[in-house]
Every structure is written in structure tokens, then in C-alpha cells.
């Protein structure tokens, strides 16, 4: 009973600490937007080719559940990840390490806190759905059919996401930016499992929904809706489809009364919760309990070698009267070049030799491959520095050097442009092979897109870093954005790599993002204390 009480208070304290943060308010705004686009029908569903459900409580609940499960299972990870790392950086972990708190109890408390934070977001989406369904005058409002899919399907999915966040934080090499990138691969694997049956059906191989691999619930809900469409239109042989901003011309309407909850569906959601608990238990095995002796061998060796070096003995000597030479006026002049070189060194600090070898290989490959392959390699080269780009604007917060950096003369007019320029130079060098190829082939549009890309990427990193005070936002947004460009989504192409893209739209966005970064930095300078 005492352990349960400790876990409860640990989870409660961590939950309250998170919801008081400025970054939590930003994330709530994102969740409100997700709830709005799902409840307002901007993320429509239909059964191919043209069968659409009449808007009622069940239909609204189904749309919201699929939208939330797919979007929050990605965004939610980055929202909740970081609580364990915060205990490391603030020193709270060392205090807790002196208590009888066990590793499993600590990890369970963190998982419950993560689960509670995402649960609040599910609740907000539900309230939005209720309000918008009532305002839209949907037929036969039923709270149970609206809320049941969110509670039974979406919540276990979020429990799994919360467990992944705890597991990644318990493993030292996944605790930072690399873990944020690796989770994108995990997320894509979960989406692939959930849509496996739908893909098979689209290829002409009828496959029944398997709820035990349907993590997001899209296949389970889709099969249920397709059966309702077939009951109204026997000729219907399609499957559920959904796409943001899509529309169905001349739709045929049918009524879907809600999910038919089978024992397999209910048991599968329980299985996902048990898997989440298993991941939490596994994370306790990796967790070092803030014990420096369990750090990586390299870090231990470095720490030991530093601590074994004795301080040089100094002998007290009398100091004669010393008169300092006054500084001349020329010594007080600001040198932007020196600041830029310092920012460039900071930007590249800590990169190993193999990082430069791979970067050089990407640049060389851009010049000797076919044009389409060059464009793909350019994307890869611009993704390569994601972990150092994500430090723009938040490096001062990460290393607690705000008081030093912000005390310098004109930190907005001097330091921010130098940081942006250093990132732009590295981005340009990594894409220089593609630039040479575009110039030699006379690809004027590609050259213009390349220039916009070199300016846009550091601007996005700087704006998100200063606005959120963390690297997670950029790491999450950037990897998805570049993947979307790889999938030929022209609306998100800022470098002219996709045919018929409006990449020139992103040229003024560079100025907008830099203005956002300057305003966010000004807010940091004037605020007495901001909890990120």
C-alpha cells in the first residue's frame, strides 16, 4: 500500500509540474486544432468509391478516434517524453536516488504521468466533439456511441505511446535527439501494422480485420463502417478511406449506428495495455536510477580521467601595484565575423570523424548520380544534421547558459543572426553537390528552390527552438516534413524538389519564422522566469 501511495504522489507531482509549463499550453493548442479538424469533417472518411456515413454521434466518434489515434500516437510521444531527462538535468533525480524509491515504482509513476497528460488531451478532443456535434444538429446525439471508440480504442493506444516514451528515456542513447528520430521509425511500423489489412484489401486480397495488430484501430473501425455501408448498398465492396481535405463527389449516404464491440476487439485493447505495462517493466531494467557508476563506459572513463588529474599547486606571491592600460575605442567595436566563427564551432562541436565522412559522401554522391536520385540524396543530406539543427534557439536552455548569452550586448541583433548564418552555411555545404549538379544542368527552378531551402531549414529550427525552448518540436516536425517531401507532397515542398510545387511561398515564410524567433527571444529576455 505504501508503494502505491508513493507511485500515486510521484505521478501526481510530475503531472502537475508538466501542465504548468508554457510548452504544455502550446501543445494544448495543437490538440485543440487536431480535435477541430476531426470533428468539423476536415479529415473526412468514406467507403470507396463514394459511400459516406450520415453525420451522427457514432460517425463523429469514429472520425475523431482514427484522427486522434494516428496523429496523437506520433505527436503525443514528443509531448510527454522528457520527464526523466528533466530529473537528470535539474538534479532532482540525485535526490530521489537517496530515497527507498525502487526503479519499477519510479518508471510506473512516470508512465502514469505520461498517460494522464495524453488522457487530458483525449478528454479535450472528446469535449470538442460533443460541442461541435450538438452545434451541428447531428441526428440522435448519443454520448456513449461518441465516446466509446475514444475510450476503448484511442486510450490503450496512448498508453502504449506513453510506455514507449518511458522506455526511450530509460535507455541512455535513446534519451536525446536520436530517440526522437528512432521513434518516427517505430511510429511508421505501427501505422503499417494497423493498415496491413486495408492495403491487402486494396490489392484485391480480402483480409478480415485483425484487432491484435491494429494498434491505432483504423482497420477495426473501418471494417465495421464498411459492413454498415454494405448493409445499405449490397453492391458495395469497398473499404474505408480517409484523407485530409478530400471530398467525395455525388456521395451515397448510409447510417452507421456505432461500433459492434466483440470480445476480440475488447481483449485486443487489453493486450495493448498489457504490452504497455511490459514496456514499463522493461524500462526499469535499463534505468540506471541516476547512478553515475552505471553510465556508459566512455563517459565513466572520461569522468574518471578528469577527476584524477590533480590541481596544480600554486604558491602565494606578492603582487606589486599594477596599472592596467585603458581600452581604446577600437577594442570595443563589435566583430560579427568572430561571433559567426564561434557559433559555427559551437554548431559543429562534438561531431565525430565518421559524421564528416558520411556528410562528404552524401555531397559527392549528389554530383555523380541521376537528377532524381540527386534530389533524394539532397533530402538525405539535409536530414543528416537534424540533431545539431534542433539545438538552434534552445541550446542556451539545454546547457543553462541563458544568463551568460542574454547578458551579452544586443543578443537578438547579434547572436541570433550569427547562429542562423552558421546553420545556413552548414546546410548549404551539405547540399553543395546538388547545387553544382543543378547549375551544370541548367535547372534554374531547382537552384532557386535550393536557395530557399538553405534559408528555410535553419529558420524553422531557430523559430521552433526559441518558441518551445526544446529540440523535440523541430525533430518531430522536421522528420515528418522531409518524409512528406520524399512522398512527393507538393504542398510541403520548400525546395522545389516536387513537380508543380509552390516552393516560392516559403521565401516570405523565412522572414516570418525569423520574426517569430526574435519575438520569442525578446520574451525570454524580458520574462523573469519561464518554465519550459
CSV table of N, CA and C in Angstrom, one decimal, residues 70 73 119 150 161 169 184 213 232 249 271 337 347 415 426 470:
chain,number,residue,atom,x,y,z
A,70,UNK,N,-4.1,8.3,-34.9
A,70,UNK,CA,-3.0,8.4,-35.9
A,70,UNK,C,-2.1,9.6,-35.6
A,73,UNK,N,-0.7,9.5,-31.6
A,73,UNK,CA,0.3,8.5,-31.4
A,73,UNK,C,1.7,8.9,-31.8
A,119,UNK,N,-4.1,11.6,-21.7
A,119,UNK,CA,-5.5,11.4,-21.3
A,119,UNK,C,-6.3,12.7,-21.3
A,150,UNK,N,-13.2,6.4,-28.5
A,150,UNK,CA,-12.1,7.2,-27.9
A,150,UNK,C,-11.6,6.5,-26.7
A,161,UNK,N,1.9,4.5,-26.3
A,161,UNK,CA,2.8,5.6,-26.6
A,161,UNK,C,3.5,6.1,-25.4
A,169,UNK,N,13.4,6.9,-22.6
A,169,UNK,CA,14.2,7.7,-21.6
A,169,UNK,C,15.0,6.9,-20.7
A,184,UNK,N,10.2,7.9,-34.9
A,184,UNK,CA,9.5,8.0,-36.1
A,184,UNK,C,9.4,6.7,-36.9
A,213,UNK,N,-3.3,-6.7,-34.2
A,213,UNK,CA,-2.2,-5.9,-34.8
A,213,UNK,C,-2.6,-4.5,-35.2
A,232,UNK,N,-26.6,-1.3,-46.4
A,232,UNK,CA,-27.5,-0.4,-47.1
A,232,UNK,C,-27.3,-0.5,-48.6
A,249,UNK,N,-17.4,13.3,-54.6
A,249,UNK,CA,-18.5,13.8,-55.5
A,249,UNK,C,-19.7,12.9,-55.6
A,271,UNK,N,-4.8,-6.3,-24.4
A,271,UNK,CA,-3.5,-6.8,-24.7
A,271,UNK,C,-2.5,-5.6,-24.9
A,337,UNK,N,32.1,38.8,-37.5
A,337,UNK,CA,32.9,37.6,-38.1
A,337,UNK,C,33.3,36.7,-37.0
A,347,UNK,N,28.2,25.0,-33.3
A,347,UNK,CA,27.2,24.2,-34.1
A,347,UNK,C,27.7,22.8,-34.4
A,415,UNK,N,23.5,37.7,-31.7
A,415,UNK,CA,23.7,36.3,-31.6
A,415,UNK,C,22.7,35.5,-32.5
A,426,UNK,N,26.3,25.5,-43.0
A,426,UNK,CA,26.4,24.0,-42.9
A,426,UNK,C,25.4,23.3,-43.8
A,470,UNK,N,12.9,23.8,-26.5
A,470,UNK,CA,13.3,22.4,-26.6
A,470,UNK,C,13.6,22.0,-28.0
